[in-house]
Coordinates of C-alpha atoms in Angstrom, one line a residue:
Chain A
M1 CA 0.2 -0.1 0.3
G2 CA 1.6 3.7 -0.9
W3 CA 1.3 6.4 1.3
R4 CA -1.6 7.4 -0.3
G5 CA -3.7 4.5 0.8
K6 CA -2.3 4.3 4.3
S7 CA -3.4 8.5 4.3
W8 CA -6.3 7.7 3.6
L9 CA -6.4 5.5 6.2
L10 CA -6.0 8.0 9.0
G11 CA -8.1 10.2 7.5
L12 CA -10.7 8.0 8.6
L13 CA -9.5 7.3 11.5
L14 CA -8.9 10.3 12.9
E15 CA -12.3 11.0 11.0
L16 CA -13.9 8.7 13.4
L17 CA -12.2 9.7 16.2
V18 CA -13.4 13.8 16.0
V19 CA -17.4 12.1 14.8
G20 CA -16.8 9.7 17.5
A21 CA -15.9 12.2 20.4
H22 CA -19.3 15.1 19.4
A23 CA -21.8 11.7 19.1
Q24 CA -23.4 11.5 22.2
P25 CA -26.5 9.0 21.6
A26 CA -28.5 7.6 24.0
R27 CA -28.8 3.9 23.3
A28 CA -26.4 1.4 24.4
Q29 CA -27.3 1.1 27.7
T30 CA -28.9 -1.6 29.2
A31 CA -26.2 -3.5 29.5
T32 CA -23.5 -1.9 30.8
Q33 CA -25.7 0.9 32.8
A34 CA -26.0 -1.1 36.4
A35 CA -21.5 -1.9 35.4
G36 CA -19.1 1.3 37.0
P37 CA -18.0 3.9 35.6
F38 CA -14.3 2.4 36.6
F39 CA -11.9 -0.6 35.4
L40 CA -9.0 -1.8 35.7
T41 CA -7.0 -3.5 32.8
L42 CA -4.1 -5.8 31.7
H43 CA -2.4 -5.0 28.5
L44 CA 0.0 -7.3 27.0
A45 CA 2.6 -6.6 24.0
G46 CA 1.2 -3.1 21.7
G47 CA 4.3 -0.6 22.6
T48 CA 3.3 -0.3 25.8
G49 CA 5.2 -2.3 27.0
V50 CA 5.9 -6.3 27.9
V51 CA 3.4 -5.9 30.6
A52 CA 1.5 -2.8 31.3
L53 CA -0.7 -2.9 33.9
G54 CA -3.2 0.0 35.0
G55 CA -7.5 1.6 34.7
G56 CA -9.7 4.5 34.3
Y57 CA -13.2 5.6 34.5
R58 CA -15.8 5.4 31.2
L59 CA -17.1 8.0 30.0
A60 CA -20.2 9.1 27.1
Q61 CA -22.6 6.4 27.7
Q62 CA -19.1 4.3 28.0
R63 CA -18.3 4.9 25.0
L64 CA -14.9 6.5 26.0
E65 CA -12.7 4.7 28.4
P66 CA -9.3 6.9 28.9
E67 CA -7.1 4.9 31.1
L68 CA -3.8 5.0 32.9
L69 CA -0.9 2.2 32.0
L70 CA 1.8 1.1 33.4
G71 CA 4.1 -0.7 31.1
Y72 CA 7.4 -3.0 31.8
V73 CA 10.4 -3.9 29.1
P74 CA 12.6 -6.5 31.4
R75 CA 16.1 -5.9 30.8
R76 CA 16.2 -9.2 28.3
I77 CA 14.1 -7.7 25.9
S78 CA 15.1 -3.6 26.2
G79 CA 19.1 -4.7 25.9
S80 CA 19.6 -2.2 28.6
K81 CA 18.2 -1.7 31.7
P82 CA 14.9 -2.9 32.0
L83 CA 12.3 0.9 31.2
A84 CA 9.0 1.5 31.6
I85 CA 6.4 2.8 29.7
I86 CA 3.6 5.3 30.8
T87 CA 0.7 5.0 29.0
L88 CA -1.9 7.6 28.3
K89 CA -4.9 6.1 25.8
A90 CA -7.9 6.6 25.1
T91 CA -10.5 4.1 23.6
Y92 CA -13.4 4.9 21.9
L93 CA -16.2 2.3 20.9
P94 CA -18.2 3.9 18.3
W95 CA -20.9 0.8 18.0
T96 CA -21.6 -2.1 21.0
P97 CA -24.3 -4.1 20.3
E98 CA -25.7 -6.7 22.4
L99 CA -25.6 -10.8 20.6
G100 CA -28.8 -11.4 21.0
R101 CA -30.0 -11.6 24.6
S102 CA -27.2 -12.7 26.3
S103 CA -24.4 -11.2 28.3
W104 CA -22.3 -11.0 25.5
Q105 CA -21.8 -8.7 23.7
A106 CA -19.3 -7.5 21.4
S107 CA -17.4 -4.3 19.9
P108 CA -16.5 -5.4 16.8
V109 CA -14.3 -1.6 15.8
T110 CA -12.8 0.4 18.7
L111 CA -10.9 2.8 17.8
G112 CA -7.9 5.2 20.0
A113 CA -4.7 7.0 19.9
M114 CA -2.4 7.4 23.2
V115 CA 1.1 8.6 24.1
N116 CA 3.5 7.2 26.5
Y117 CA 6.5 8.1 28.0
T118 CA 9.2 5.6 28.4
T119 CA 12.1 6.1 31.1
G120 CA 15.4 6.3 30.8
Q121 CA 18.2 7.9 31.1
Q122 CA 19.4 7.0 27.6
F123 CA 15.8 9.0 26.5
F124 CA 15.9 12.9 25.9
L125 CA 12.0 15.3 26.6
T126 CA 13.4 17.1 23.5
N127 CA 16.2 18.1 21.4
N128 CA 17.2 20.9 23.7
S129 CA 17.0 18.9 27.4
A130 CA 19.6 16.9 26.3
G131 CA 21.6 19.7 26.6
N132 CA 23.8 17.5 23.7
Y133 CA 22.3 19.1 20.8
R134 CA 21.5 22.4 19.1
P135 CA 18.2 23.4 17.8
G136 CA 16.3 21.8 15.9
Y137 CA 20.1 19.0 15.1
Y138 CA 17.0 16.0 16.6
W139 CA 13.7 17.4 16.0
W140 CA 11.5 14.9 17.7
S141 CA 11.6 12.8 21.5
S142 CA 13.0 10.4 21.7
A143 CA 10.8 9.6 25.4
V144 CA 6.9 10.8 23.3
R145 CA 5.6 7.9 21.4
L146 CA 2.3 9.2 20.0
G147 CA 0.5 6.2 18.7
L148 CA -3.5 5.2 17.2
L149 CA -5.3 2.5 17.6
A150 CA -7.8 -0.1 16.0
G151 CA -9.0 -3.1 17.1
T152 CA -12.0 -5.1 18.8
R153 CA -13.2 -6.4 21.5
L154 CA -15.8 -8.6 23.1
S155 CA -17.6 -8.3 27.1
Y156 CA -19.1 -10.3 29.7
A157 CA -21.8 -8.3 31.7
G158 CA -24.3 -11.1 34.2
P159 CA -27.9 -10.0 36.0
C160 CA -25.1 -10.0 38.9
R161 CA -21.7 -9.5 37.6
Q162 CA -19.1 -6.6 36.7
P163 CA -18.1 -6.1 32.4
T164 CA -15.1 -8.4 31.6
A165 CA -13.7 -7.4 28.2
A166 CA -11.5 -9.1 25.7
Y167 CA -9.8 -6.8 23.0
A168 CA -7.2 -6.6 20.6
E169 CA -6.2 -3.7 19.2
L170 CA -3.2 -2.4 15.8
S171 CA -1.3 0.3 16.6
T172 CA 0.8 2.4 15.2
N173 CA 2.9 5.8 16.1
D174 CA 4.4 9.1 14.4
L175 CA 8.0 7.7 14.2
H176 CA 6.6 4.4 12.1
L177 CA 4.3 6.7 10.5
V178 CA 6.5 9.3 9.1
S179 CA 9.0 6.7 7.5
A180 CA 6.4 5.0 5.7
L181 CA 4.4 8.4 4.7
T182 CA 7.8 8.7 2.9
N183 CA 8.4 5.8 1.6
H184 CA 6.6 3.8 -1.3
S185 CA 8.4 0.0 0.2
L186 CA 6.9 0.5 4.1
R187 CA 3.5 -1.7 4.0
L188 CA 0.9 -0.7 6.6
V189 CA 1.2 -3.9 7.5
D190 CA 5.1 -2.7 8.2
I191 CA 4.4 0.1 10.7
L192 CA 1.4 -2.5 12.7
T193 CA 2.1 -3.5 16.6
L194 CA -0.4 -5.7 17.8
G195 CA -1.8 -5.0 21.2
G196 CA -4.1 -6.6 23.0
G197 CA -5.5 -6.9 27.6
F198 CA -8.3 -7.5 29.3
K199 CA -10.4 -5.2 31.0
Q200 CA -12.1 -5.5 34.7
G201 CA -14.9 -3.2 35.7
F202 CA -15.8 -2.4 38.8
Chain B
M1 CA 5.4 -29.1 27.3
L2 CA 3.9 -29.8 23.2
R3 CA 1.9 -27.0 24.4
G4 CA 4.7 -24.8 25.2
A5 CA 6.9 -25.5 22.1
G6 CA 3.0 -23.9 19.6
L7 CA 3.6 -21.2 21.9
V8 CA 6.6 -20.5 21.7
G9 CA 6.1 -21.1 17.8
V10 CA 3.6 -18.6 18.0
F11 CA 5.0 -16.4 19.2
G12 CA 8.2 -16.3 17.0
L13 CA 6.4 -16.3 14.0
L14 CA 4.4 -13.0 15.1
S15 CA 7.9 -10.8 16.4
A16 CA 9.0 -12.9 12.8
C17 CA 6.4 -10.6 10.8
Q18 CA 7.2 -7.9 13.7
L19 CA 3.7 -7.3 14.3
V20 CA 3.8 -8.1 17.9
E21 CA 6.2 -5.5 19.2
F22 CA 6.4 -4.6 23.4
S23 CA 8.6 -1.5 22.9
P24 CA 9.9 0.9 19.6
N25 CA 13.0 0.9 21.1
Q26 CA 13.3 -3.1 23.1
A27 CA 17.0 -4.3 21.7
Y28 CA 15.2 -7.6 21.3
V29 CA 15.0 -8.9 17.6
P30 CA 14.8 -13.0 16.7
A31 CA 17.9 -14.9 16.9
Q32 CA 18.4 -14.5 13.0
E33 CA 18.3 -11.2 12.9
R34 CA 20.8 -10.9 15.7
G35 CA 24.9 -10.1 15.1
L36 CA 24.3 -9.3 11.6
N37 CA 27.7 -8.0 11.1
G38 CA 29.5 -11.5 12.7
Q39 CA 27.0 -13.4 10.5
A40 CA 28.4 -11.1 8.0
L41 CA 32.4 -11.6 8.1
A42 CA 31.4 -15.1 9.4
R43 CA 29.8 -15.5 5.8
L44 CA 33.3 -13.1 4.2
Q45 CA 36.2 -15.1 5.6
T46 CA 34.8 -18.2 3.6
A47 CA 34.4 -16.3 0.2
P48 CA 37.3 -17.5 -0.9
N49 CA 39.1 -14.5 -3.4
P50 CA 43.2 -15.7 -5.2
D51 CA 44.7 -12.1 -4.5
D52 CA 45.6 -8.6 -1.9
T53 CA 42.2 -7.0 -3.8
V54 CA 40.5 -5.8 -1.1
R55 CA 37.7 -3.9 -3.6
F56 CA 33.8 -3.5 -1.7
V57 CA 31.5 -0.5 -1.7
F58 CA 31.2 2.6 1.1
V59 CA 27.8 4.7 1.4
G60 CA 26.3 6.3 4.4
D61 CA 23.7 6.7 6.1
T62 CA 20.6 4.7 4.7
Q63 CA 18.2 6.5 7.2
R64 CA 14.9 6.5 6.9
F65 CA 15.5 6.1 3.2
Y66 CA 14.1 2.8 1.7
D67 CA 13.1 2.8 -1.2
E68 CA 16.5 3.9 -1.9
T69 CA 18.3 1.6 0.2
E70 CA 16.0 -1.1 -2.7
E71 CA 17.6 0.9 -6.4
F72 CA 20.6 0.9 -4.1
V73 CA 20.5 -3.5 -3.8
A74 CA 20.2 -3.4 -6.8
S75 CA 22.4 -1.0 -8.4
V76 CA 25.5 -3.1 -6.6
N77 CA 24.7 -6.6 -7.4
Q78 CA 25.0 -5.3 -10.5
Q79 CA 28.4 -4.6 -10.1
R80 CA 30.9 -7.8 -10.6
S81 CA 33.6 -8.6 -8.2
I82 CA 32.8 -6.5 -4.9
D83 CA 34.1 -8.7 -1.5
F84 CA 31.6 -6.3 0.5
V85 CA 29.1 -3.6 1.0
L86 CA 30.7 -1.3 3.9
I87 CA 28.0 0.9 5.5
G88 CA 29.3 3.5 7.5
G89 CA 26.3 4.9 9.5
D90 CA 23.4 6.0 10.0
I91 CA 20.8 3.3 9.3
S92 CA 17.9 4.3 11.2
D93 CA 17.3 8.1 11.6
F94 CA 15.4 7.7 15.2
G95 CA 17.5 4.7 16.4
L96 CA 14.3 2.4 16.4
T97 CA 14.5 -1.6 16.7
R98 CA 11.8 -1.8 13.5
E99 CA 14.1 1.1 11.3
F100 CA 16.9 -1.1 11.8
R101 CA 15.1 -4.3 10.6
W102 CA 14.0 -2.6 7.5
V103 CA 17.5 -1.9 6.6
H104 CA 18.1 -5.6 6.7
Q105 CA 15.1 -6.6 5.0
R106 CA 16.4 -5.1 2.1
L107 CA 20.0 -4.8 2.6
R108 CA 20.2 -8.7 3.5
L109 CA 19.3 -9.2 -0.6
L110 CA 22.6 -7.9 -1.3
D111 CA 24.3 -11.0 -3.5
A112 CA 27.8 -9.2 -0.7
P113 CA 27.6 -9.5 2.5
Y114 CA 27.1 -6.1 5.1
L115 CA 29.1 -4.6 7.4
T116 CA 28.0 -1.5 9.6
V117 CA 29.8 1.2 11.7
I118 CA 27.3 3.1 14.3
G119 CA 26.4 6.9 13.7
N120 CA 25.3 9.1 15.4
H121 CA 20.8 7.9 14.9
D122 CA 21.7 4.9 15.8
L123 CA 22.8 5.9 19.1
V124 CA 19.4 8.0 20.6
G125 CA 17.3 6.8 22.7
N126 CA 18.2 2.7 23.3
G127 CA 19.4 3.2 19.8
R128 CA 23.0 2.0 21.5
A129 CA 21.7 -1.4 23.1
V130 CA 19.3 -2.4 18.9
Y131 CA 22.6 -1.8 18.0
R132 CA 24.1 -4.3 20.2
E133 CA 21.7 -5.8 20.2
V134 CA 21.0 -6.5 15.9
Y135 CA 24.3 -5.7 14.7
G136 CA 26.8 -6.7 17.6
P137 CA 29.8 -5.1 19.1
L138 CA 30.2 -1.2 18.2
N139 CA 34.1 -1.3 17.8
Y140 CA 35.9 -3.8 15.9
T141 CA 37.6 -4.4 13.6
F142 CA 38.4 -7.8 10.4
R143 CA 41.3 -8.3 9.1
Y144 CA 40.5 -9.8 4.2
Q145 CA 42.9 -10.3 2.3
G146 CA 46.0 -8.3 4.9
T147 CA 43.6 -5.7 5.1
H148 CA 42.8 -4.6 8.4
F149 CA 40.2 -3.1 8.5
I150 CA 39.1 -0.9 12.6
C151 CA 35.2 0.2 12.6
L152 CA 34.5 2.1 15.6
D153 CA 32.1 4.2 18.0
T154 CA 33.1 8.1 16.6
N155 CA 29.6 9.3 17.6
G156 CA 31.5 11.8 20.2
R157 CA 28.4 14.5 20.1
E158 CA 25.6 11.3 21.7
Y159 CA 28.1 10.8 24.8
G160 CA 28.3 14.1 26.0
F161 CA 32.3 14.6 24.7
N162 CA 32.8 12.6 26.8
Q163 CA 36.5 12.5 26.3
Q164 CA 35.7 8.8 25.7
V165 CA 34.6 7.9 22.0
P166 CA 36.7 7.6 20.4
D167 CA 38.6 5.5 21.8
V168 CA 41.9 6.5 20.8
Q169 CA 43.7 3.5 23.8
W170 CA 41.6 1.4 21.9
L171 CA 42.4 1.9 18.6
Q172 CA 46.4 3.2 19.2
Q173 CA 46.4 -1.1 20.6
Q174 CA 44.8 -2.5 17.2
L175 CA 46.6 -0.4 15.1
A176 CA 49.7 -2.4 17.0
D177 CA 48.0 -5.2 16.5
T178 CA 49.8 -5.3 12.8
A179 CA 50.4 -9.5 12.7
G180 CA 49.8 -10.5 9.3
T181 CA 48.4 -7.3 8.2
R182 CA 49.9 -4.8 4.7
Q183 CA 48.2 -2.2 5.7
T184 CA 45.4 -0.8 7.5
I185 CA 41.7 1.2 6.9
V186 CA 39.7 2.9 9.3
V187 CA 35.8 3.7 9.3
G188 CA 34.8 5.8 11.6
H189 CA 31.1 7.9 11.3
V190 CA 31.1 11.2 11.9
P191 CA 35.1 12.4 10.8
P192 CA 37.4 14.1 13.2
T193 CA 37.0 17.8 10.3
D194 CA 32.9 18.2 11.9
E195 CA 32.1 19.9 14.3
D196 CA 29.7 15.9 16.2
F197 CA 33.2 14.8 16.6
D198 CA 35.0 15.4 20.8
P199 CA 37.2 17.7 19.6
L200 CA 39.4 17.7 22.7
V201 CA 39.8 13.8 21.6
V202 CA 41.1 15.6 17.9
P203 CA 44.9 16.2 18.7
R204 CA 44.7 12.0 19.8
Y205 CA 42.5 10.0 17.2
T206 CA 44.6 12.0 14.6
A207 CA 48.1 11.3 16.2
A208 CA 46.8 7.6 16.4
L209 CA 46.2 7.7 11.9
R210 CA 50.1 9.8 11.1
D211 CA 51.3 7.2 13.6
C212 CA 49.6 4.2 11.5
A213 CA 52.7 3.4 8.6
G214 CA 50.2 1.7 6.9
L215 CA 47.5 3.9 7.4
V216 CA 45.5 4.1 3.7
F217 CA 42.4 6.2 4.2
H218 CA 40.0 6.6 6.7
L219 CA 36.6 6.4 6.4
G220 CA 34.0 8.3 6.8
A221 CA 30.1 9.6 6.4
H222 CA 27.7 12.0 8.2
I223 CA 28.4 14.8 6.9
H224 CA 26.1 13.7 3.8
R225 CA 28.7 13.9 0.6
F226 CA 32.2 13.5 -0.6
T227 CA 35.3 14.8 0.1
V228 CA 38.6 13.8 0.0
G229 CA 41.4 15.4 1.2
Q230 CA 44.6 15.3 3.8
P231 CA 42.9 18.2 6.1
Y232 CA 45.8 17.9 8.7
H233 CA 49.1 18.2 5.7
D234 CA 50.2 15.2 7.8
G235 CA 49.6 12.2 5.2
V236 CA 46.5 10.8 6.4
T237 CA 44.1 10.6 4.6
Y238 CA 40.1 10.9 5.2
L239 CA 37.6 10.4 2.8
T240 CA 33.7 10.4 3.2
T241 CA 30.7 9.2 1.2
Y242 CA 27.8 10.1 0.3
S243 CA 24.4 9.6 1.8
L244 CA 22.8 6.7 0.3
Q245 CA 19.4 9.6 -0.4
K246 CA 22.5 11.1 -3.4
K247 CA 22.1 7.4 -5.2
R248 CA 25.6 7.5 -5.5
Y249 CA 28.2 5.2 -3.9
H250 CA 32.0 4.6 -3.8
I251 CA 33.5 1.5 -5.0
L252 CA 37.1 1.2 -2.9
T253 CA 39.7 -1.2 -4.6
V254 CA 43.0 -1.2 -2.1
W255 CA 45.5 -2.9 -3.5
G256 CA 49.8 -3.9 -2.9
Q257 CA 51.2 -1.3 -0.2
R258 CA 48.9 1.4 0.3
K259 CA 48.0 2.1 -3.6
F260 CA 43.6 2.5 -3.8
R261 CA 41.3 3.3 -6.2
L262 CA 38.2 5.3 -5.9
E263 CA 35.5 4.8 -8.4
T264 CA 31.8 7.0 -8.2
V265 CA 28.2 5.2 -8.8
T266 CA 25.3 7.3 -10.0
Y267 CA 22.4 5.0 -10.2
G268 CA 18.7 5.4 -10.1
V269 CA 19.2 9.6 -11.8
E270 CA 15.5 10.3 -14.0
G271 CA 16.9 12.4 -17.0

């Protein structure tokens, strides 16, 4: 896929995010109505650590899930000291139909965005804060990454049970995206990262 | 047991196609993509070369030029009797794992083995650990047909000009190790004439090169253009090569006693 295809997808993703943030339909509150607004997350891979733990708060009729995750990358994977990755992430669920009359719900498409910070002396917040370079020497932050996500989820909530959701998502980050947008030979799949996990409401 | 093996297999497959990544800065790559300089050297030493002539391609700065890298590979593969390809650093742009992998996915299609020296961009973020995992030691040497190649990290600015990089003591030891050496070539990404080379190390570095009787020249990249000269007026030739984006590269042929020929190849330029 060339850059035209990728920028089209990016545009769609951004548009859905913006439109979604403004839409506030009153439906889809039936099964999740009993659900508490808080949830805990166990997240695996996806560029935010081997494993990340955290939680968040459901907003906008359970359609928007901002959350904070603390991820861990052990020495064996980092090749240096273990890394901690602090991620602020928001997931939007545009459509969550119930599956028949069961306690199961599916969100065929979820969309999201994230920003994360990686700890470690080797990372700089900005080129200037590193102290070694003239302004503009490196234009990006090696510590902070911005990301976009698209995924899918399945959740279960019994009558006396808080919802449990399992999800999987594909993401990309700003620097991988810049690489793809400036090179025809990088395909969309080259810049995607798979992640997933569980969310437990309480 | 079988289930565990299956899981490892699935994981290996996913990480091989890059989809599973724990951090864009992780050093971890699949086993077959580790220690690539060592792998290339092993391949180089098995390739028979009957005479004392060494003919190699030298280019710098593949950083985020993936399309150009494909064209470069196609051009180099049309050249005859290339012993190896030497990439003069800045393999990656952001020091990210996947960048190194994208470059290798293209350069592994070279008919000749390729070797790298580390550049300043490769040291950004966790890049130092990534380079070490993917390519191997930051300072290394090899001998081929009696020519001793010394490749080292000269990116002093990335270490805050701590006077430790480049490691001149290590360089002197390698230069002194002349067993089986007819002549020597030193390769570093940042040339000592550049402001990104530790200014306090320049006198010791250039003196070490001056004292090496068998030195053919010093190779650098970083400044993205071809330069050749003797900037310290001490008989030592310093050469820098093009960045890959310039669609030009050099073929260097060295033989005899410090004899060399420099060819410039231009490719893929329209019109």
